[in-house]
Amino acid sequence: MSVRPTSLETLAVAAGRPAHEPGGPLNTPITLATALVPGGASEYTRHGHPGWEAFEEAVGALEGGNAVSFGSGMAATVAVLELLPVGAKVVAADGSYYGTTVELERRARRGLIKLELVDVTDTEAVIAAAADAAMVWLESPTNPALDVADIRAICAAVTAVGTAVVVDNTLATPLRQRPLDLGADFVVHSASKLLSGHSDVLMGVVVTHDDRAARALATRRTSLGSVPGSLEAYLALRGLRTLHVRLDRAEDNATEIAARLLERTDVTGVRYPGFGTMVSFEVAGGAEAAQRATEASEVVVHATSLGGVESTWERRRRHAGEPANVPESLVRLSVGIENVEDVWEDIARSLDAVSTGAPAGGARREPQRTSGWV
């Protein structure tokens, strides 16, 4: 179904639906078939599938470009990197998601790319590093440090000399920023996270203005077989319908929890970028205390993923591949849509159980949106 331009909230609900026909389904149904009748857009589901196409239409409408879906966020990332010529230089955020960093470093070791990691909050450093680069890979906010890049300024400087800019928009979503509108060439999402929002989908998507690049990405998806499943596409699109409602609620909760964490003496380095659902902080008692606290919770789930309706947290350095610049005691908290008092009580109780100092007393500050590291 073609949807005329309107608010993003309405697009999230309306885009990607079947044509309105008497007796027809309101949602694109799950198509459990690998072979399709000849004469349509695809004859085999590795080349195209109605469920993907509906999801791609909706995400493309939200991001303002042509979307190509993949079987995972990492499959989407690899497909974009495959567009580079051998030996091309890539400038990337030094606080990127560790799966992205591992893949970039693997390609650099094999001589497929030249890699330079930079602090994305230092706009001038990013621009200087990109002077001879083919691609700049940004995350904003980064995962898990939650650093924010000046996407518009970086794009304005580097795309003018032919450098492509990729923005991983997983944590912000198109409801908080649309990187293509800011000058980026590609937007990447782990659709497993906020877009689908229920911790039951493994899927990724790339969005671009460039029709030729979109076709190239689709060709790589076909040849590599990195395609999403029928059920996954259906669930991702169903989850997308409530993105704005989930995001608003979880963001309000995250703002409140970040403000309360600032009042405690047993946590330091509280990070909240001023939007989104993610909060990171360090436990003053160290790595062991952070690990025990995250394992002690009952409402907040001790799990590695993020962006679902449930709150989750973990000590990030428990993963062997996490970059060394991530503090040992850093906890990444994905705030969900539960009652905020229940979430906070669980967090406070878990921290109290391992705290080396008592929570700070006194009057609470009013919740406020902050910018950058707080």
Tab-separated table of C-alpha atoms in Angstrom:
chain	number	residue	atom	x	y	z
A	1	MET	CA	0.000	0.000	0.000
A	2	SER	CA	1.294	3.455	-0.886
A	3	VAL	CA	1.038	5.924	1.992
A	4	ARG	CA	1.234	9.648	1.378
A	5	PRO	CA	3.818	11.551	3.462
A	6	THR	CA	2.489	12.228	6.944
A	7	SER	CA	3.724	12.061	10.537
A	8	LEU	CA	6.281	9.395	11.381
A	9	GLU	CA	3.964	7.980	14.029
A	10	THR	CA	1.242	7.436	11.432
A	11	LEU	CA	3.721	5.991	8.951
A	12	ALA	CA	4.846	3.470	11.570
A	13	VAL	CA	1.254	2.260	11.781
A	14	ALA	CA	0.187	2.571	8.139
A	15	ALA	CA	3.154	1.970	5.836
A	16	GLY	CA	3.716	-1.477	4.356
A	17	ARG	CA	0.090	-2.612	4.496
A	18	PRO	CA	-1.654	-4.526	1.684
A	19	ALA	CA	-4.013	-2.735	-0.688
A	20	HIS	CA	-7.414	-2.058	0.851
A	21	GLU	CA	-9.626	-4.586	-0.884
A	22	PRO	CA	-12.961	-6.056	0.224
A	23	GLY	CA	-12.259	-9.160	2.253
A	24	GLY	CA	-8.522	-8.610	2.085
A	25	PRO	CA	-6.198	-8.867	5.100
A	26	LEU	CA	-5.308	-5.750	7.079
A	27	ASN	CA	-1.744	-7.043	7.566
A	28	THR	CA	0.618	-8.647	5.083
A	29	PRO	CA	0.217	-12.350	5.870
A	30	ILE	CA	3.052	-14.757	6.609
A	31	THR	CA	4.014	-16.514	3.376
A	32	LEU	CA	5.460	-19.921	4.206
A	33	ALA	CA	6.774	-20.762	0.757
A	34	THR	CA	10.211	-20.876	-0.826
A	35	ALA	CA	9.023	-21.179	-4.427
A	36	LEU	CA	6.668	-18.590	-5.890
A	37	VAL	CA	4.584	-18.735	-9.069
A	38	PRO	CA	6.524	-17.249	-12.041
A	39	GLY	CA	5.502	-13.887	-13.400
A	40	GLY	CA	5.794	-11.842	-10.223
A	41	ALA	CA	8.639	-9.886	-8.691
A	42	SER	CA	10.348	-13.075	-7.498
A	43	GLU	CA	10.160	-16.809	-8.190
A	44	TYR	CA	12.302	-17.902	-5.235
A	45	THR	CA	12.323	-16.397	-1.784
A	46	ARG	CA	16.074	-15.872	-1.635
A	47	HIS	CA	15.491	-13.213	-4.310
A	48	GLY	CA	12.464	-11.532	-2.778
A	49	HIS	CA	9.557	-12.145	-0.442
A	50	PRO	CA	6.260	-10.341	0.259
A	51	GLY	CA	6.934	-10.185	4.002
A	52	TRP	CA	10.334	-8.521	3.597
A	53	GLU	CA	8.938	-6.081	1.093
A	54	ALA	CA	6.220	-4.902	3.483
A	55	PHE	CA	8.774	-4.388	6.271
A	56	GLU	CA	11.149	-2.617	3.880
A	57	GLU	CA	8.395	-0.296	2.708
A	58	ALA	CA	7.606	0.710	6.284
A	59	VAL	CA	11.230	1.225	7.394
A	60	GLY	CA	12.046	3.038	4.155
A	61	ALA	CA	9.147	5.414	4.765
A	62	LEU	CA	10.350	6.127	8.300
A	63	GLU	CA	13.998	6.699	7.342
A	64	GLY	CA	13.226	8.417	4.031
A	65	GLY	CA	14.963	6.034	1.626
A	66	ASN	CA	15.036	2.583	0.049
A	67	ALA	CA	15.311	-0.215	2.615
A	68	VAL	CA	16.933	-3.635	2.148
A	69	SER	CA	16.369	-6.163	4.943
A	70	PHE	CA	18.766	-8.876	6.121
A	71	GLY	CA	18.789	-11.877	8.418
A	72	SER	CA	20.590	-9.940	11.198
A	73	GLY	CA	22.105	-6.584	12.016
A	74	MET	CA	25.594	-7.971	11.391
A	75	ALA	CA	24.502	-9.316	7.999
A	76	ALA	CA	23.379	-5.774	7.145
A	77	THR	CA	26.715	-4.378	8.363
A	78	VAL	CA	28.754	-6.856	6.319
A	79	ALA	CA	26.696	-6.141	3.197
A	80	VAL	CA	27.546	-2.430	3.406
A	81	LEU	CA	31.253	-3.155	3.959
A	82	GLU	CA	31.186	-5.469	0.937
A	83	LEU	CA	30.483	-2.425	-1.233
A	84	LEU	CA	34.020	-1.126	-0.549
A	85	PRO	CA	36.907	-1.770	-2.942
A	86	VAL	CA	39.831	-3.770	-1.561
A	87	GLY	CA	42.241	-1.585	0.384
A	88	ALA	CA	39.779	1.256	1.004
A	89	LYS	CA	40.200	3.268	4.172
A	90	VAL	CA	37.390	3.195	6.745
A	91	VAL	CA	37.124	5.640	9.636
A	92	ALA	CA	34.965	4.277	12.439
A	93	ALA	CA	33.857	5.190	15.935
A	94	ASP	CA	36.215	3.795	18.569
A	95	GLY	CA	33.183	3.079	20.743
A	96	SER	CA	31.220	1.138	18.133
A	97	TYR	CA	29.243	-1.979	18.919
A	98	TYR	CA	31.832	-4.668	19.456
A	99	GLY	CA	30.451	-6.910	16.690
A	100	THR	CA	31.022	-4.092	14.201
A	101	THR	CA	34.491	-3.379	15.600
A	102	VAL	CA	35.471	-7.057	15.427
A	103	GLU	CA	34.378	-7.256	11.783
A	104	LEU	CA	36.219	-4.057	10.862
A	105	GLU	CA	39.404	-5.232	12.573
A	106	ARG	CA	39.148	-8.657	10.928
A	107	ARG	CA	38.917	-7.037	7.505
A	108	ALA	CA	41.847	-4.769	8.326
A	109	ARG	CA	44.026	-7.735	9.367
A	110	ARG	CA	43.232	-9.460	6.073
A	111	GLY	CA	44.178	-6.358	4.100
A	112	LEU	CA	40.657	-5.806	2.815
A	113	ILE	CA	40.454	-2.329	4.353
A	114	LYS	CA	42.611	0.200	6.155
A	115	LEU	CA	41.026	1.095	9.479
A	116	GLU	CA	41.292	4.167	11.689
A	117	LEU	CA	39.270	4.386	14.896
A	118	VAL	CA	38.335	7.838	16.175
A	119	ASP	CA	36.360	9.523	18.947
A	120	VAL	CA	33.064	10.443	17.265
A	121	THR	CA	32.492	13.314	19.689
A	122	ASP	CA	35.588	15.040	18.235
A	123	THR	CA	34.098	16.294	14.987
A	124	GLU	CA	37.312	17.848	13.707
A	125	ALA	CA	39.242	14.632	14.345
A	126	VAL	CA	36.666	12.620	12.407
A	127	ILE	CA	36.804	15.040	9.487
A	128	ALA	CA	40.618	15.052	9.457
A	129	ALA	CA	40.796	11.257	9.523
A	130	ALA	CA	38.288	11.045	6.680
A	131	ALA	CA	40.369	13.163	4.300
A	132	ASP	CA	41.615	10.053	2.459
A	133	ALA	CA	38.846	7.643	3.479
A	134	ALA	CA	36.271	5.880	1.349
A	135	MET	CA	33.824	5.489	4.223
A	136	VAL	CA	33.068	6.900	7.660
A	137	TRP	CA	31.165	4.530	9.930
A	138	LEU	CA	29.332	6.311	12.725
A	139	GLU	CA	27.228	5.166	15.618
A	140	SER	CA	25.249	7.844	17.365
A	141	PRO	CA	24.625	7.172	20.161
A	142	THR	CA	27.424	4.627	20.412
A	143	ASN	CA	26.967	1.288	22.120
A	144	PRO	CA	27.621	1.100	25.083
A	145	ALA	CA	29.291	4.466	25.848
A	146	LEU	CA	26.347	6.468	24.413
A	147	ASP	CA	28.553	9.084	22.765
A	148	VAL	CA	26.794	11.363	20.271
A	149	ALA	CA	28.284	12.485	16.949
A	150	ASP	CA	27.520	15.693	15.067
A	151	ILE	CA	26.209	13.784	12.059
A	152	ARG	CA	25.222	16.841	10.047
A	153	ALA	CA	28.616	18.553	10.409
A	154	ILE	CA	30.568	15.382	9.615
A	155	CYS	CA	28.429	14.607	6.571
A	156	ALA	CA	28.701	18.153	5.245
A	157	ALA	CA	32.485	18.015	5.421
A	158	VAL	CA	33.262	14.513	4.197
A	159	THR	CA	30.598	13.787	1.587
A	160	ALA	CA	31.725	16.882	-0.300
A	161	VAL	CA	34.977	15.058	-1.123
A	162	GLY	CA	33.267	11.802	-2.030
A	163	THR	CA	33.488	9.937	1.278
A	164	ALA	CA	30.444	7.806	2.080
A	165	VAL	CA	28.910	8.085	5.549
A	166	VAL	CA	27.164	5.189	7.266
A	167	VAL	CA	25.205	5.755	10.479
A	168	ASP	CA	24.143	2.918	12.750
A	169	ASN	CA	20.825	4.330	13.941
A	170	THR	CA	19.802	1.375	16.086
A	171	LEU	CA	19.682	3.230	19.409
A	172	ALA	CA	18.111	6.460	18.142
A	173	THR	CA	15.581	5.061	15.622
A	174	PRO	CA	14.157	7.252	12.843
A	175	LEU	CA	11.791	8.786	15.383
A	176	ARG	CA	14.694	10.574	17.086
A	177	GLN	CA	17.010	11.193	14.131
A	178	ARG	CA	16.936	10.551	10.371
A	179	PRO	CA	20.572	10.364	9.235
A	180	LEU	CA	19.745	10.447	5.515
A	181	ASP	CA	18.164	13.863	6.074
A	182	LEU	CA	21.396	14.931	7.809
A	183	GLY	CA	23.509	13.985	4.795
A	184	ALA	CA	24.391	10.323	5.409
A	185	ASP	CA	24.528	7.819	2.552
A	186	PHE	CA	23.492	4.704	4.469
A	187	VAL	CA	21.546	3.967	7.644
A	188	VAL	CA	21.977	0.603	9.366
A	189	HIS	CA	19.713	-0.940	12.000
A	190	SER	CA	19.749	-4.048	14.072
A	191	ALA	CA	16.021	-4.538	13.646
A	192	SER	CA	16.250	-7.067	16.481
A	193	LYS	CA	16.297	-4.098	18.857
A	194	LEU	CA	13.932	-1.127	19.065
A	195	LEU	CA	12.374	-1.435	15.609
A	196	SER	CA	10.806	-4.827	16.368
A	197	GLY	CA	10.922	-4.215	20.111
A	198	HIS	CA	9.927	-7.542	21.660
A	199	SER	CA	13.188	-9.516	21.908
A	200	ASP	CA	11.890	-12.205	19.570
A	201	VAL	CA	13.360	-11.282	16.174
A	202	LEU	CA	16.817	-11.544	14.621
A	203	MET	CA	16.898	-9.168	11.658
A	204	GLY	CA	18.732	-6.188	10.151
A	205	VAL	CA	18.072	-3.485	7.588
A	206	VAL	CA	19.994	-0.917	5.527
A	207	VAL	CA	18.383	2.236	4.115
A	208	THR	CA	19.837	4.457	1.401
A	209	HIS	CA	18.760	7.195	-1.035
A	210	ASP	CA	20.900	5.600	-3.760
A	211	ASP	CA	18.884	3.211	-5.960
A	212	ARG	CA	22.053	1.675	-7.393
A	213	ALA	CA	23.457	1.016	-3.926
A	214	ALA	CA	20.150	-0.517	-2.812
A	215	ARG	CA	20.256	-2.898	-5.790
A	216	ALA	CA	23.858	-3.798	-4.974
A	217	LEU	CA	22.909	-4.549	-1.375
A	218	ALA	CA	20.012	-6.729	-2.498
A	219	THR	CA	22.359	-8.605	-4.861
A	220	ARG	CA	24.766	-9.299	-1.998
A	221	ARG	CA	21.890	-10.459	0.180
A	222	THR	CA	20.897	-12.926	-2.517
A	223	SER	CA	24.395	-14.218	-3.197
A	224	LEU	CA	25.330	-14.522	0.488
A	225	GLY	CA	21.960	-15.937	1.469
A	226	SER	CA	21.674	-13.484	4.359
A	227	VAL	CA	17.905	-13.253	4.063
A	228	PRO	CA	15.325	-12.797	6.836
A	229	GLY	CA	12.757	-15.494	7.534
A	230	SER	CA	9.052	-15.143	6.837
A	231	LEU	CA	8.043	-15.210	10.496
A	232	GLU	CA	10.810	-12.775	11.465
A	233	ALA	CA	9.682	-10.263	8.838
A	234	TYR	CA	6.093	-10.515	10.036
A	235	LEU	CA	7.039	-10.050	13.694
A	236	ALA	CA	9.394	-7.157	12.923
A	237	LEU	CA	6.687	-5.283	11.043
A	238	ARG	CA	4.125	-5.990	13.762
A	239	GLY	CA	6.537	-4.656	16.371
A	240	LEU	CA	7.284	-1.571	14.284
A	241	ARG	CA	3.623	-0.548	14.481
A	242	THR	CA	4.019	0.406	18.149
A	243	LEU	CA	7.518	1.904	17.955
A	244	HIS	CA	6.429	5.438	18.806
A	245	VAL	CA	4.368	4.357	21.811
A	246	ARG	CA	7.085	2.071	23.160
A	247	LEU	CA	9.825	4.614	22.567
A	248	ASP	CA	7.984	7.473	24.263
A	249	ARG	CA	7.263	5.409	27.375
A	250	ALA	CA	10.713	3.828	27.649
A	251	GLU	CA	12.412	7.173	27.029
A	252	ASP	CA	10.452	8.807	29.839
A	253	ASN	CA	11.488	5.940	32.099
A	254	ALA	CA	15.141	6.195	31.048
A	255	THR	CA	15.217	9.939	31.738
A	256	GLU	CA	13.857	9.380	35.240
A	257	ILE	CA	16.183	6.500	36.042
A	258	ALA	CA	19.257	8.381	34.792
A	259	ALA	CA	18.372	11.280	37.095
A	260	ARG	CA	17.993	8.956	40.084
A	261	LEU	CA	21.267	7.162	39.363
A	262	LEU	CA	23.033	10.526	39.526
A	263	GLU	CA	22.035	10.778	43.175
A	264	ARG	CA	23.731	7.571	44.254
A	265	THR	CA	27.253	7.495	45.652
A	266	ASP	CA	27.799	3.878	44.626
A	267	VAL	CA	27.635	4.565	40.890
A	268	THR	CA	29.766	6.882	38.751
A	269	GLY	CA	29.974	8.032	35.160
A	270	VAL	CA	26.233	7.989	34.464
A	271	ARG	CA	25.737	8.367	30.733
A	272	TYR	CA	22.457	9.361	29.096
A	273	PRO	CA	22.506	11.176	25.746
A	274	GLY	CA	19.268	13.078	26.353
A	275	PHE	CA	17.069	10.806	24.244
A	276	GLY	CA	16.446	7.136	23.681
A	277	THR	CA	16.082	4.205	26.026
A	278	MET	CA	19.685	3.442	27.005
A	279	VAL	CA	21.551	4.401	30.160
A	280	SER	CA	25.106	3.345	31.045
A	281	PHE	CA	26.928	3.736	34.346
A	282	GLU	CA	29.837	2.319	36.332
A	283	VAL	CA	29.499	0.595	39.690
A	284	ALA	CA	31.899	2.092	42.219
A	285	GLY	CA	32.583	-1.287	43.792
A	286	GLY	CA	34.231	-2.540	40.586
A	287	ALA	CA	33.637	-5.335	38.109
A	288	GLU	CA	32.662	-7.975	40.657
A	289	ALA	CA	30.108	-5.690	42.295
A	290	ALA	CA	28.671	-4.740	38.905
A	291	GLN	CA	28.348	-8.373	37.915
A	292	ARG	CA	26.655	-9.353	41.175
A	293	ALA	CA	24.249	-6.415	41.003
A	294	THR	CA	23.084	-7.257	37.487
A	295	GLU	CA	22.589	-10.888	38.468
A	296	ALA	CA	20.562	-9.935	41.557
A	297	SER	CA	17.714	-8.152	39.798
A	298	GLU	CA	14.214	-9.552	39.376
A	299	VAL	CA	12.270	-7.003	37.294
A	300	VAL	CA	15.246	-5.963	35.176
A	301	VAL	CA	16.368	-8.997	33.193
A	302	HIS	CA	20.059	-9.916	33.198
A	303	ALA	CA	20.491	-10.310	29.423
A	304	THR	CA	22.688	-9.070	26.611
A	305	SER	CA	20.177	-7.616	24.193
A	306	LEU	CA	18.399	-4.265	24.244
A	307	GLY	CA	15.462	-2.319	22.882
A	308	GLY	CA	12.686	-4.650	24.024
A	309	VAL	CA	9.602	-3.863	26.062
A	310	GLU	CA	11.361	-5.348	29.087
A	311	SER	CA	14.231	-3.644	30.892
A	312	THR	CA	17.557	-5.483	30.596
A	313	TRP	CA	21.055	-4.859	31.906
A	314	GLU	CA	24.489	-6.420	31.943
A	315	ARG	CA	28.130	-5.716	32.685
A	316	ARG	CA	29.476	-5.270	29.175
A	317	ARG	CA	33.047	-6.439	29.820
A	318	ARG	CA	31.746	-9.889	30.719
A	319	HIS	CA	31.964	-10.438	26.946
A	320	ALA	CA	35.467	-11.337	25.795
A	321	GLY	CA	35.124	-9.305	22.596
A	322	GLU	CA	34.158	-6.035	24.264
A	323	PRO	CA	36.761	-3.307	23.527
A	324	ALA	CA	39.300	-2.552	26.246
A	325	ASN	CA	38.209	1.102	26.376
A	326	VAL	CA	34.913	0.012	27.936
A	327	PRO	CA	35.329	0.205	31.747
A	328	GLU	CA	35.294	-3.140	33.565
A	329	SER	CA	32.425	-2.080	35.822
A	330	LEU	CA	30.282	-0.423	33.141
A	331	VAL	CA	26.661	-1.545	33.181
A	332	ARG	CA	24.537	-1.051	30.072
A	333	LEU	CA	20.885	-0.642	30.975
A	334	SER	CA	18.139	-0.888	28.337
A	335	VAL	CA	15.060	0.663	29.887
A	336	GLY	CA	11.698	-0.865	29.023
A	337	ILE	CA	8.080	0.169	29.329
A	338	GLU	CA	7.316	-1.194	32.799
A	339	ASN	CA	6.161	1.026	35.642
A	340	VAL	CA	9.195	3.178	36.343
A	341	GLU	CA	8.869	2.817	40.131
A	342	ASP	CA	9.063	-0.964	39.844
A	343	VAL	CA	12.145	-0.737	37.641
A	344	TRP	CA	13.851	1.751	39.943
A	345	GLU	CA	13.077	-0.212	43.097
A	346	ASP	CA	14.653	-3.307	41.524
A	347	ILE	CA	17.753	-1.395	40.392
A	348	ALA	CA	18.197	0.271	43.783
A	349	ARG	CA	17.731	-2.992	45.677
A	350	SER	CA	20.254	-4.778	43.455
A	351	LEU	CA	22.830	-2.019	43.873
A	352	ASP	CA	22.214	-1.801	47.624
A	353	ALA	CA	22.930	-5.509	47.945
A	354	VAL	CA	26.508	-5.087	46.711
A	355	SER	CA	27.147	-1.425	47.476
A	356	THR	CA	30.359	-0.272	49.110
A	357	GLY	CA	28.588	2.907	50.221
A	358	ALA	CA	25.051	3.963	51.053
A	359	PRO	CA	22.860	5.658	48.474
A	360	ALA	CA	23.021	9.436	48.655
A	361	GLY	CA	20.247	11.028	50.672
A	362	GLY	CA	18.531	14.347	50.386
A	363	ALA	CA	15.938	15.695	48.011
A	364	ARG	CA	15.742	14.216	44.526
A	365	ARG	CA	16.436	16.382	41.529
A	366	GLU	CA	13.683	16.826	38.990
A	367	PRO	CA	14.157	14.498	35.989
A	368	GLN	CA	15.804	16.320	33.121
A	369	ARG	CA	17.104	15.489	29.692
A	370	THR	CA	20.834	15.867	29.533
A	371	SER	CA	23.241	16.167	26.649
A	372	GLY	CA	26.334	14.060	26.206
A	373	TRP	CA	27.996	12.411	29.196
A	374	VAL	CA	26.371	13.234	32.510
